[in-house]
Coordinates of C-alpha atoms in Angstrom, one line a residue:
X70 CA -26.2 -15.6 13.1
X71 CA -26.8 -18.1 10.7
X72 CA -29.7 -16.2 8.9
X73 CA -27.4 -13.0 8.8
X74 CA -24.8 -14.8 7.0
X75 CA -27.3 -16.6 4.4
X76 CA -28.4 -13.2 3.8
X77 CA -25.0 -11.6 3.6
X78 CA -25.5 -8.7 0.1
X79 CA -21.4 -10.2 -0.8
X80 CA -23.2 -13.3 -2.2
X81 CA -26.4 -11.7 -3.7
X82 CA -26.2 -8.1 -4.9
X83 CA -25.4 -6.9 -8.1
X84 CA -21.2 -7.0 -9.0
X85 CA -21.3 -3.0 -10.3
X86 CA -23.1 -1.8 -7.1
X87 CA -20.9 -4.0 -4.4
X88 CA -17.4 -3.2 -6.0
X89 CA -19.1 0.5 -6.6
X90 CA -19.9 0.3 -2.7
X91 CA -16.9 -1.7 -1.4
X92 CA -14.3 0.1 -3.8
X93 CA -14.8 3.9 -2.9
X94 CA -14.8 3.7 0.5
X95 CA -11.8 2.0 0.2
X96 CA -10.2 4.4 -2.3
X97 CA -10.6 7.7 -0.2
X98 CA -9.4 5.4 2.7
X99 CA -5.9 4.6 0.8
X100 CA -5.9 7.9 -0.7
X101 CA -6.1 9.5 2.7
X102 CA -3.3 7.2 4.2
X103 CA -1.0 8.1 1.0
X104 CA -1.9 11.7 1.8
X105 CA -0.2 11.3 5.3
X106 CA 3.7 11.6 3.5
X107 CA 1.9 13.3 0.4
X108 CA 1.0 16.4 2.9
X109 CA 4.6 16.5 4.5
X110 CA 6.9 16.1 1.4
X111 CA 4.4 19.2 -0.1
X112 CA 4.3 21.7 3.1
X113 CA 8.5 20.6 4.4
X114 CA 9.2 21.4 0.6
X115 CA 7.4 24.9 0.7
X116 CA 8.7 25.5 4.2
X117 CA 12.3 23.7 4.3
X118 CA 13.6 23.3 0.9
X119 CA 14.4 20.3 -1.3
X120 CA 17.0 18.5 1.3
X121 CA 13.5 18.4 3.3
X122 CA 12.2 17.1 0.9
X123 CA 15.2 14.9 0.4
X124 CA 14.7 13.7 4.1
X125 CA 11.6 12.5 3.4
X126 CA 12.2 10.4 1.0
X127 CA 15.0 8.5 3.0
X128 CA 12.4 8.0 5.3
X129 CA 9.8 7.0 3.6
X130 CA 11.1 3.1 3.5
X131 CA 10.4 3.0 7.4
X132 CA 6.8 3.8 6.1
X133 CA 6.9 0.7 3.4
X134 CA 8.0 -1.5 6.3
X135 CA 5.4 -0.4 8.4
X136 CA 2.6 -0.8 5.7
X137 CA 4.2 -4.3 4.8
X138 CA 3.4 -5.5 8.4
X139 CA 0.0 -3.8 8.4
X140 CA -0.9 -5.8 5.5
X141 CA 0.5 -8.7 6.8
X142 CA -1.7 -8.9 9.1
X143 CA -4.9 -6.9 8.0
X144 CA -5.1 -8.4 4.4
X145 CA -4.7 -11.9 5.8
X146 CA -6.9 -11.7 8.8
X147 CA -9.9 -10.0 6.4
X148 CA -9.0 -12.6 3.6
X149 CA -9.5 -15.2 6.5
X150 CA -12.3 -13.8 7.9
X151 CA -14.3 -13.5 4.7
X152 CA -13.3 -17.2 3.4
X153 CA -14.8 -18.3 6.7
X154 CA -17.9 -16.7 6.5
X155 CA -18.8 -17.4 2.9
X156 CA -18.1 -21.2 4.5
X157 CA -20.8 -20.2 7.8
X158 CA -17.6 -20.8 10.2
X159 CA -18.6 -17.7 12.0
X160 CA -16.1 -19.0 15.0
X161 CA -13.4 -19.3 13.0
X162 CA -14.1 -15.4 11.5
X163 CA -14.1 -14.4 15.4
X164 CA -10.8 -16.8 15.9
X165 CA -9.2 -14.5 12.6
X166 CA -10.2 -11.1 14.3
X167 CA -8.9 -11.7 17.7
X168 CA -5.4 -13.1 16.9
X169 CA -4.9 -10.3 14.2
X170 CA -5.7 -7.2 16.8
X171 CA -3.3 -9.5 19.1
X172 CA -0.8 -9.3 16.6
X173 CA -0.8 -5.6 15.4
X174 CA -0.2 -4.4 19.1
X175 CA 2.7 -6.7 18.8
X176 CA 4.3 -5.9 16.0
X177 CA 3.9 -2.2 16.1
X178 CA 5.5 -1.8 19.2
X179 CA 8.3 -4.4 18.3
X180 CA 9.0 -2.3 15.3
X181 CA 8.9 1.3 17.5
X182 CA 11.6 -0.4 18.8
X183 CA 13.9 -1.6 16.4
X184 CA 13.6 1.5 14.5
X185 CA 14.1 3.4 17.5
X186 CA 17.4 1.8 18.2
X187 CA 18.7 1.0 14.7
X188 CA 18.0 4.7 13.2
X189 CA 20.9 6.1 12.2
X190 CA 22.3 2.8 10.4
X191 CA 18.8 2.5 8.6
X192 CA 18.8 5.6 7.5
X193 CA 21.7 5.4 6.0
X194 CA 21.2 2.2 4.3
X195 CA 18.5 4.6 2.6
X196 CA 20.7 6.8 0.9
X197 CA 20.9 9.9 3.4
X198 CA 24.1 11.8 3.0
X199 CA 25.4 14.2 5.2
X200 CA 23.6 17.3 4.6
X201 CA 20.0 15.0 4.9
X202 CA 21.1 13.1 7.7
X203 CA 20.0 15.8 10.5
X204 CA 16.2 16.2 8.6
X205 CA 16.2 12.6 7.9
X206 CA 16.5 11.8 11.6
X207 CA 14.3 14.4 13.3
X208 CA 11.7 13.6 11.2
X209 CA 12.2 9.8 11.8
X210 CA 12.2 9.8 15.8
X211 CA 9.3 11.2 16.1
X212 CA 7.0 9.4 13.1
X213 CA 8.1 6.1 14.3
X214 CA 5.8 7.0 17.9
X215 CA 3.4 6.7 15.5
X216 CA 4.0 3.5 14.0
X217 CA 1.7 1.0 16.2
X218 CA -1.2 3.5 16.1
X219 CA -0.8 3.1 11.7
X220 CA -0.6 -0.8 11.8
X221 CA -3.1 -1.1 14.3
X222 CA -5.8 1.5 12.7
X223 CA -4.8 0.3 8.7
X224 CA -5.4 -3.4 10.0
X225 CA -8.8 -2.8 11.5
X226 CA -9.8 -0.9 8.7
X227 CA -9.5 -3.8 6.4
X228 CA -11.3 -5.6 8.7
X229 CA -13.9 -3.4 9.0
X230 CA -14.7 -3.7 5.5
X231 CA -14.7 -7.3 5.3
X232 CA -17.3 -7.1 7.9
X233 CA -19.3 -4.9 5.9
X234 CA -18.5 -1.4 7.1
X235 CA -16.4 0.5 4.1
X236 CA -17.7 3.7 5.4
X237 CA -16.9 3.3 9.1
X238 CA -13.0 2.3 7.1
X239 CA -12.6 5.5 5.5
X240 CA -13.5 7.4 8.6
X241 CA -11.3 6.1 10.0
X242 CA -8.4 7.3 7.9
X243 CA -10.4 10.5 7.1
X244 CA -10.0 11.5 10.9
X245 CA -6.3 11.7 10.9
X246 CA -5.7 12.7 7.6
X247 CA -7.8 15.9 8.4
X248 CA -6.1 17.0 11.7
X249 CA -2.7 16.3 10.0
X250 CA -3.5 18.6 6.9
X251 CA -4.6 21.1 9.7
X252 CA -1.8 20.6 11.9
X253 CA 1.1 20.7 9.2
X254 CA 1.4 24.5 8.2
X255 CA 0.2 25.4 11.9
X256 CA 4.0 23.5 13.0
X257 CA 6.0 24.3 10.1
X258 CA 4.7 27.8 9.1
X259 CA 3.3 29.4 12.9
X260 CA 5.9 27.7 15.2
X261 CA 8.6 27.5 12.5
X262 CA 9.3 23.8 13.6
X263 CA 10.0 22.3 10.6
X264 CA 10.5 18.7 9.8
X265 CA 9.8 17.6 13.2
X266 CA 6.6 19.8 13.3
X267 CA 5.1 17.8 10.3
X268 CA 6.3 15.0 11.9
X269 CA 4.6 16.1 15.2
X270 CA 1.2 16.8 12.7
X271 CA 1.5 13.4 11.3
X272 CA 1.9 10.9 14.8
X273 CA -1.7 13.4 16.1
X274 CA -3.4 12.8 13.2
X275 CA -2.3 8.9 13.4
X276 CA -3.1 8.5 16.9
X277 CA -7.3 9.8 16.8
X278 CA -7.5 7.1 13.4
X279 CA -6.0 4.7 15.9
X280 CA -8.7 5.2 18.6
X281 CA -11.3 5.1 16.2
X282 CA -10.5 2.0 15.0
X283 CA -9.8 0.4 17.8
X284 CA -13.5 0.7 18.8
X285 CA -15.0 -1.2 16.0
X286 CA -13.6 -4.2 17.9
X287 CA -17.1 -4.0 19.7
X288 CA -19.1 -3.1 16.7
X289 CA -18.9 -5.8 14.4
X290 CA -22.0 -7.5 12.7
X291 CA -21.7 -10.8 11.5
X292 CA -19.3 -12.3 14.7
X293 CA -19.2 -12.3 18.8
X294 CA -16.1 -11.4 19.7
X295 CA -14.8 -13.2 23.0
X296 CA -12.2 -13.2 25.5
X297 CA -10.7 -16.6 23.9
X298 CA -10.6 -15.0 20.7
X299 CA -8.1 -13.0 21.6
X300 CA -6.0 -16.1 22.7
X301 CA -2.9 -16.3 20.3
X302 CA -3.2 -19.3 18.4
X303 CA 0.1 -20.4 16.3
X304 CA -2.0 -22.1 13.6
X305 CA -4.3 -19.1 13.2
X306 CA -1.2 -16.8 12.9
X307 CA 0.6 -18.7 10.5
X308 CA -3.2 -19.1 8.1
X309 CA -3.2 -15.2 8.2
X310 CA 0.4 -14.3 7.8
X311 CA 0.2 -17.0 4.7
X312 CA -2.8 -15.0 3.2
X313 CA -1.5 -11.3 3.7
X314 CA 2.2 -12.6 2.5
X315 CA 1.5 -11.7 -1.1
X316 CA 0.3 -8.0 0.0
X317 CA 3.0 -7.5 2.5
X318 CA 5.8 -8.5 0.3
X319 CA 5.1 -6.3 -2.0
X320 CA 5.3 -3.4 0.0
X321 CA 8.5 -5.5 1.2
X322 CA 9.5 -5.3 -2.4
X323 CA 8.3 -1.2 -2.8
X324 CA 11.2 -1.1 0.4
X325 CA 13.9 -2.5 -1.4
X326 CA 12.9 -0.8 -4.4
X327 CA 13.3 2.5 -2.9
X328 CA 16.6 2.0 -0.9
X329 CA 18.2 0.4 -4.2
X330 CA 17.0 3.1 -6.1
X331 CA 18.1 6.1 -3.7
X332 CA 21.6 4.6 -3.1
X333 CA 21.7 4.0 -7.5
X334 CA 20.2 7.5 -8.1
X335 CA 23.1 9.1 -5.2
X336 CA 25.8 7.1 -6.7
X337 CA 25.4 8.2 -10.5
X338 CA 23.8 11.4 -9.4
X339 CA 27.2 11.9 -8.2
X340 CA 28.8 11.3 -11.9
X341 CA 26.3 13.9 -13.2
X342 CA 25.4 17.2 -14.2
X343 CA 22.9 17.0 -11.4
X344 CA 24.8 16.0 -8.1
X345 CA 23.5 13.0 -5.0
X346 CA 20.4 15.5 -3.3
X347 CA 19.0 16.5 -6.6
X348 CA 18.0 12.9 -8.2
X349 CA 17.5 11.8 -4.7
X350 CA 14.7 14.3 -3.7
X351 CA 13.3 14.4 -7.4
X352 CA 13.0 10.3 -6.5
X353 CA 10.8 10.9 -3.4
X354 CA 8.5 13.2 -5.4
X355 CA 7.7 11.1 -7.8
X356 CA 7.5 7.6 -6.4
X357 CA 5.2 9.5 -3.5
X358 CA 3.0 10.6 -6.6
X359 CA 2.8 7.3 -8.1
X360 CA 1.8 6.4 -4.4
X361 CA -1.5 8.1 -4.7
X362 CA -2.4 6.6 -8.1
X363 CA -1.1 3.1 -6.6
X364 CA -3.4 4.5 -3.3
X365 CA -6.2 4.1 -6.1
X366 CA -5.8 0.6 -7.3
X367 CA -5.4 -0.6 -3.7
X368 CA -8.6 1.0 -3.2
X369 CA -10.1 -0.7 -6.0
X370 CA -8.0 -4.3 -4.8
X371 CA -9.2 -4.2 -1.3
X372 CA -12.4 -3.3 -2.0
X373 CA -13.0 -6.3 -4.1
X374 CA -11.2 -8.9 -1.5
X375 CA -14.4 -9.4 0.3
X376 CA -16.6 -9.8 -2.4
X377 CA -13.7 -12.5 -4.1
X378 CA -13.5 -14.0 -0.6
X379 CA -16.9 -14.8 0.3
X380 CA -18.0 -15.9 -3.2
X381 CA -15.2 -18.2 -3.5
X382 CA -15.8 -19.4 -0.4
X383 CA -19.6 -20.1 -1.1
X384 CA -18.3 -21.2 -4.2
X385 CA -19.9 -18.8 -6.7
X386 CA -17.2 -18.9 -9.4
X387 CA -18.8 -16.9 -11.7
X388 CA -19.3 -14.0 -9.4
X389 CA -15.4 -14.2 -8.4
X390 CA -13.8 -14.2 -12.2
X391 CA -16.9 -11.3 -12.3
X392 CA -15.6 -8.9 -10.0
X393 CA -11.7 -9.5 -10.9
X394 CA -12.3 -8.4 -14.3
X395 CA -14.4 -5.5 -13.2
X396 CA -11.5 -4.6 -11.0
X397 CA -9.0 -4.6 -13.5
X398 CA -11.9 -2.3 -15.9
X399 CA -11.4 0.2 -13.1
X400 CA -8.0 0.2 -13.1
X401 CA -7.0 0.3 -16.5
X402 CA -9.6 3.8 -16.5
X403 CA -7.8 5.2 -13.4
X404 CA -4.3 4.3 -14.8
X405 CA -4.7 5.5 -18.7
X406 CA -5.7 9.1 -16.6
X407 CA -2.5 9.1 -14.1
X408 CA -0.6 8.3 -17.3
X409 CA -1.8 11.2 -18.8
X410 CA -1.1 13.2 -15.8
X411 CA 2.6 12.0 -16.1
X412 CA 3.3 12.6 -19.1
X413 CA 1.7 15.8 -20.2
X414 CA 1.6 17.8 -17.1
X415 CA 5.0 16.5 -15.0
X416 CA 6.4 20.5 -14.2
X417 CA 2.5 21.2 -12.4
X418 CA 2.8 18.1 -10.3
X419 CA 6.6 18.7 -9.3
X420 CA 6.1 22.3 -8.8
X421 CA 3.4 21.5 -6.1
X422 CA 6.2 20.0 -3.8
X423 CA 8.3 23.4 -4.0
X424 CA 10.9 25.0 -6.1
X425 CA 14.6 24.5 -7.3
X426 CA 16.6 25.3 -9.8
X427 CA 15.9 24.6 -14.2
X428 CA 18.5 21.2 -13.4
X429 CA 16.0 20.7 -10.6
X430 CA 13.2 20.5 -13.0
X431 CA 14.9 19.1 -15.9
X432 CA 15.7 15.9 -13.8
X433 CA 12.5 15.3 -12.1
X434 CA 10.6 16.3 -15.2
X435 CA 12.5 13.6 -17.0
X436 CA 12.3 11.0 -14.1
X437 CA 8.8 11.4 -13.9
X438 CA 8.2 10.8 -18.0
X439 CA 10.4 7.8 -17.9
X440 CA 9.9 6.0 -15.0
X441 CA 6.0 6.2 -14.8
X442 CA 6.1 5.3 -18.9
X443 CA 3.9 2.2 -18.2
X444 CA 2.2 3.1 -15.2
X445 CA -1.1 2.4 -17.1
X446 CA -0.4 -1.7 -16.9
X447 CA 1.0 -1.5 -13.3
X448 CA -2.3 -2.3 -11.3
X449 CA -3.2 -5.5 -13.1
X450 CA 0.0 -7.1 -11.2
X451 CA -1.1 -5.6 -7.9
X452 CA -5.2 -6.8 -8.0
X453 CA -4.0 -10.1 -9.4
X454 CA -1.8 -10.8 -6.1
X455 CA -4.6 -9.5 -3.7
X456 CA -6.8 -11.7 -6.0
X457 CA -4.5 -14.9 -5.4
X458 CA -4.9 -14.2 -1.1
X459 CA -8.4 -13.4 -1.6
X460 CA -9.4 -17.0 -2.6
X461 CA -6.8 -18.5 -0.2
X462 CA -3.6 -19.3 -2.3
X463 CA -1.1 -17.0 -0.8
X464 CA 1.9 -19.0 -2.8
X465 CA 0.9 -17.6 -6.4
X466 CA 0.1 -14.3 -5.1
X467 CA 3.6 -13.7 -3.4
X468 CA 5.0 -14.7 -6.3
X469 CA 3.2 -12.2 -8.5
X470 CA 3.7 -9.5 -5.8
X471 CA 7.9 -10.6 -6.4
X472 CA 7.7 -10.3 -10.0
X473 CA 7.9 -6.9 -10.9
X474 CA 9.8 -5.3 -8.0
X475 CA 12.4 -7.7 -7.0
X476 CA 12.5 -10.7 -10.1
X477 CA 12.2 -7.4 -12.6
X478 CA 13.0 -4.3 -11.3
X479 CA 16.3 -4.3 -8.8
X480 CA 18.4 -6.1 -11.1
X481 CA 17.4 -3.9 -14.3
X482 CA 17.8 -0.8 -11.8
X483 CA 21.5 -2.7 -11.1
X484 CA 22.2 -4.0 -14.4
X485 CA 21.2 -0.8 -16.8
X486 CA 23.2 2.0 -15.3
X487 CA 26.4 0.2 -16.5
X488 CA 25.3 1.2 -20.1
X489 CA 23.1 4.0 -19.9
X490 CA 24.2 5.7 -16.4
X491 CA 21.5 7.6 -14.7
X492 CA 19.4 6.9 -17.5
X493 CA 19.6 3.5 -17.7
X494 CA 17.8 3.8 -13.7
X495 CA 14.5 5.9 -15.6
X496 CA 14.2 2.7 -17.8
X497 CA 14.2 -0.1 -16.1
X498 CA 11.1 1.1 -14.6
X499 CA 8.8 0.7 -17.8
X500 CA 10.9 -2.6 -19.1
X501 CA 10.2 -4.5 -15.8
X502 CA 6.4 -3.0 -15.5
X503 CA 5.9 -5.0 -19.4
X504 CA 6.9 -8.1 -18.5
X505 CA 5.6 -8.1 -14.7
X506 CA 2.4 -7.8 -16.7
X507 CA 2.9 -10.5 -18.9
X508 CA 3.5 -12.9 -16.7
X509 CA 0.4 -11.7 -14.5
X510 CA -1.7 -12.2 -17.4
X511 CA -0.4 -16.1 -18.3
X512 CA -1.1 -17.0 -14.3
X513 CA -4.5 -15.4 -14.2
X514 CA -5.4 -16.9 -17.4
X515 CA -4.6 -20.5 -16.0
X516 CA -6.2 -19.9 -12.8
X517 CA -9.8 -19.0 -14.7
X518 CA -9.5 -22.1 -16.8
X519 CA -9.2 -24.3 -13.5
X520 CA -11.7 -22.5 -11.8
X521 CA -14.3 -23.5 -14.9
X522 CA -13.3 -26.6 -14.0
X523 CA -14.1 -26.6 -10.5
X524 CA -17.5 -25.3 -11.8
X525 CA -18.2 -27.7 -14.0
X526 CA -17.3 -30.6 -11.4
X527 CA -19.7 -29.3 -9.6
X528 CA -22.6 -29.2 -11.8
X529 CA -21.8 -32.9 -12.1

């Protein structure tokens, strides 16, 4: 054990081929699990109309939540389990692993539960009206089934790529995101089930990742995985909690985000030339399209945890300010061409998710431009925070994760429709992206300078 881990490549190999190696499994991975709602919103639109659509989108915090716990528990557990083997604690690793697959099962079906008896009051805390209500709900009973299976199979796939196995992660997710592309316009289409057939499509394709990643629990390479490893520990639940905090609140934050938003965008929808579904469905569109360019960056953030864990652990400063600022290279590429996408070609993308009226398309056109104006600076806050829980200081990276959607964002989203009305929601989007960014850049610069520090102690 000790020899694998000396020769572990996350130490060693070149920073371009790792991240290169690390970052694209990762990508199609998040890409797949984004295509999940992406798939739905597109075929319920073509087959059920815009209050389908609509429905969707009132749903789609449930998904946050969900995501947020995932994270919770899968970024923390991989952020722990890396730090420990760049230290050659391969007991501790195992001791990370078992308490975190302990912990999924629990808090997936916990929250099965709570949404299972709480539905109709969630939803419509989320902004459903009336005439989305009945879509909003069928949908909803049936995804949340699924719920365990995604927290269970997007936590073991961050774990198997902190063990080394990027590929075996994006199976994983390629699986179910297959059979529910299949299944979707077989339900809708064919049986003419509509929102509860893609909802039907989505928990299949769900449960099949789920059984695939359950069984890397006896496939891992660098630990032994025991009985007493799966032991729940209180002190090892609250280490990786602490160090998937940053991650998971900002999904946390994406939630709130969202049900401000829908209830803002219904209220001074109402006041407008465009009515409550209109804004409300042209929301879901877009903030689900940003979700596959955000599906990107998370690609490119998780794939680069386990390199930044195990070098910091091992100490190998250089390597971790190396492959941070290789990260955000990546980004900034991916984001300047999603920002081109936004801007220039808004009517292709919204006419993908089905048709409406020229209001219909004036709105979301609009919404899109605006919103997404500084979509190209947005990843920088979101590597920074994983950055932050890769080297084991959850504090700064929850805080960064808080700045732009709940510091920055809600209150603008509150405060500028008093001037501007429905407008004054499109804006507050790019103000709070430019300072969120900011601020991002002061925190990261400080932490370099003390890491040179730590470097130069050492060569002491």
């Amino acid at each position: 054990m000790e020899k694998s881990i000396q020769e572990n490549p996350l130490g060693t190999r070149p920073l371009p081929a790792l991240l290169k190696s690390y970052a694209i499994p990762s990508i199609i991975a998040m890409l797949v699990s984004s295509l999940y709602n992406i798939v739905d919103q597109i075929f319920i639109g073509q087959g059920v109309g815009y209050l389908g659509n609509a429905a969707t989108n009132v749903a789609y915090p449930l998904t946050t939540i969900c995501l947020a716990i995932a994270l919770l528990i899968g970024i923390g557990s991989a952020s722990r389990f890396s730090l420990a083997l760049g230290a050659k604690k391969e007991d501790e690793a195992a001791l990370a692993v078992g308490n975190a697959f302990v912990m999924m099962v629990v808090f997936g079906i916990v929250y099965f539960i709570a949404i299972e008896i709480f539905l109709d009051p969630l939803l419509t805390a989320f902004g459903a009206t009336a005439d989305v209500m009945p879509y909003a709900r069928s949908y909803t009973r049936i995804t949340a089934i699924g719920m365990p299976f995604l927290i269970i199979t997007n936590g073991m796939s961050n774990l198997a790529r902190a063990d080394g196995s990027p590929k075996y992660s994006m199976v994983c997710m390629l699986v179910g995101a297959i059979l529910n592309t299949i299944l979707d316009p077989i339900f809708i289409f064919v049986l003419h089930t509509g929102v509860a057939g893609a909802a039907l499509a989505t928990i299949i394709g769900q449960f099949f990742s789920f059984l695939m990643a359950v069984s890397y629990l006896r496939k891992f390479k660098h630990i032994e995985l025991k009985r007493r490893h799966f032991s729940l520990r209180t002190a090892e639940c609250v280490k990786i909690a602490s160090l998937g905090m940053s991650n998971s609140l900002n999904q946390v934050a994406l939630t709130f985000v969202q049900i401000v938003l829908n209830n803002s965008l219904t209220y001074y929808g109402a006041r407008s030339i465009y009515g409550s579904e209109i804004p409300l469905a042209c929301c879901g569109i877009v903030m689900k399209t940003n979700a596959m360019l955000l599906s990107v960056i998370i690609g490119i953030s998780q794939g680069s945890q386990p390199i930044i864990g195990f070098n910091y652990g091992a100490r190998q400063y250089a390597r971790v300010r190396g492959i941070y600022k290789l990260a955000i290279g990546c980004n900034l590429v991916i984001s300047a061409i999603g920002f081109i996408l936004f801007q220039f070609f808004p009517r292709q993308i919204i006419g993908l998710f089905g048709n409406g009226d020229e209001l219909y398309f004036d709105f979301a056109e609009k919404f899109m431009r605006i919103f997404l104006m500084m979509v190209i600076v947005n990843g920088c806050q979101l590597i920074s925070s994983n950055f932050f829980a890769a080297i084991g200081k959850p504090i700064k990276g929850v805080f960064l994760s808080m700045t732009r959607q709940v510091i920055f964002l809600i209150p603008l989203i509150l405060i500028l429709p008093l001037l501007f009305g429905i407008n004054g929601i499109m804006f507050a989007a790019p103000v709070a992206d430019s300072i969120a960014f900011i601020t991002t850049m002061i925190i990261i610069t400080l932490e370099f300078r003390h890491m040179r520090r730590l470097e130069h102690v050492s060569a002491v």
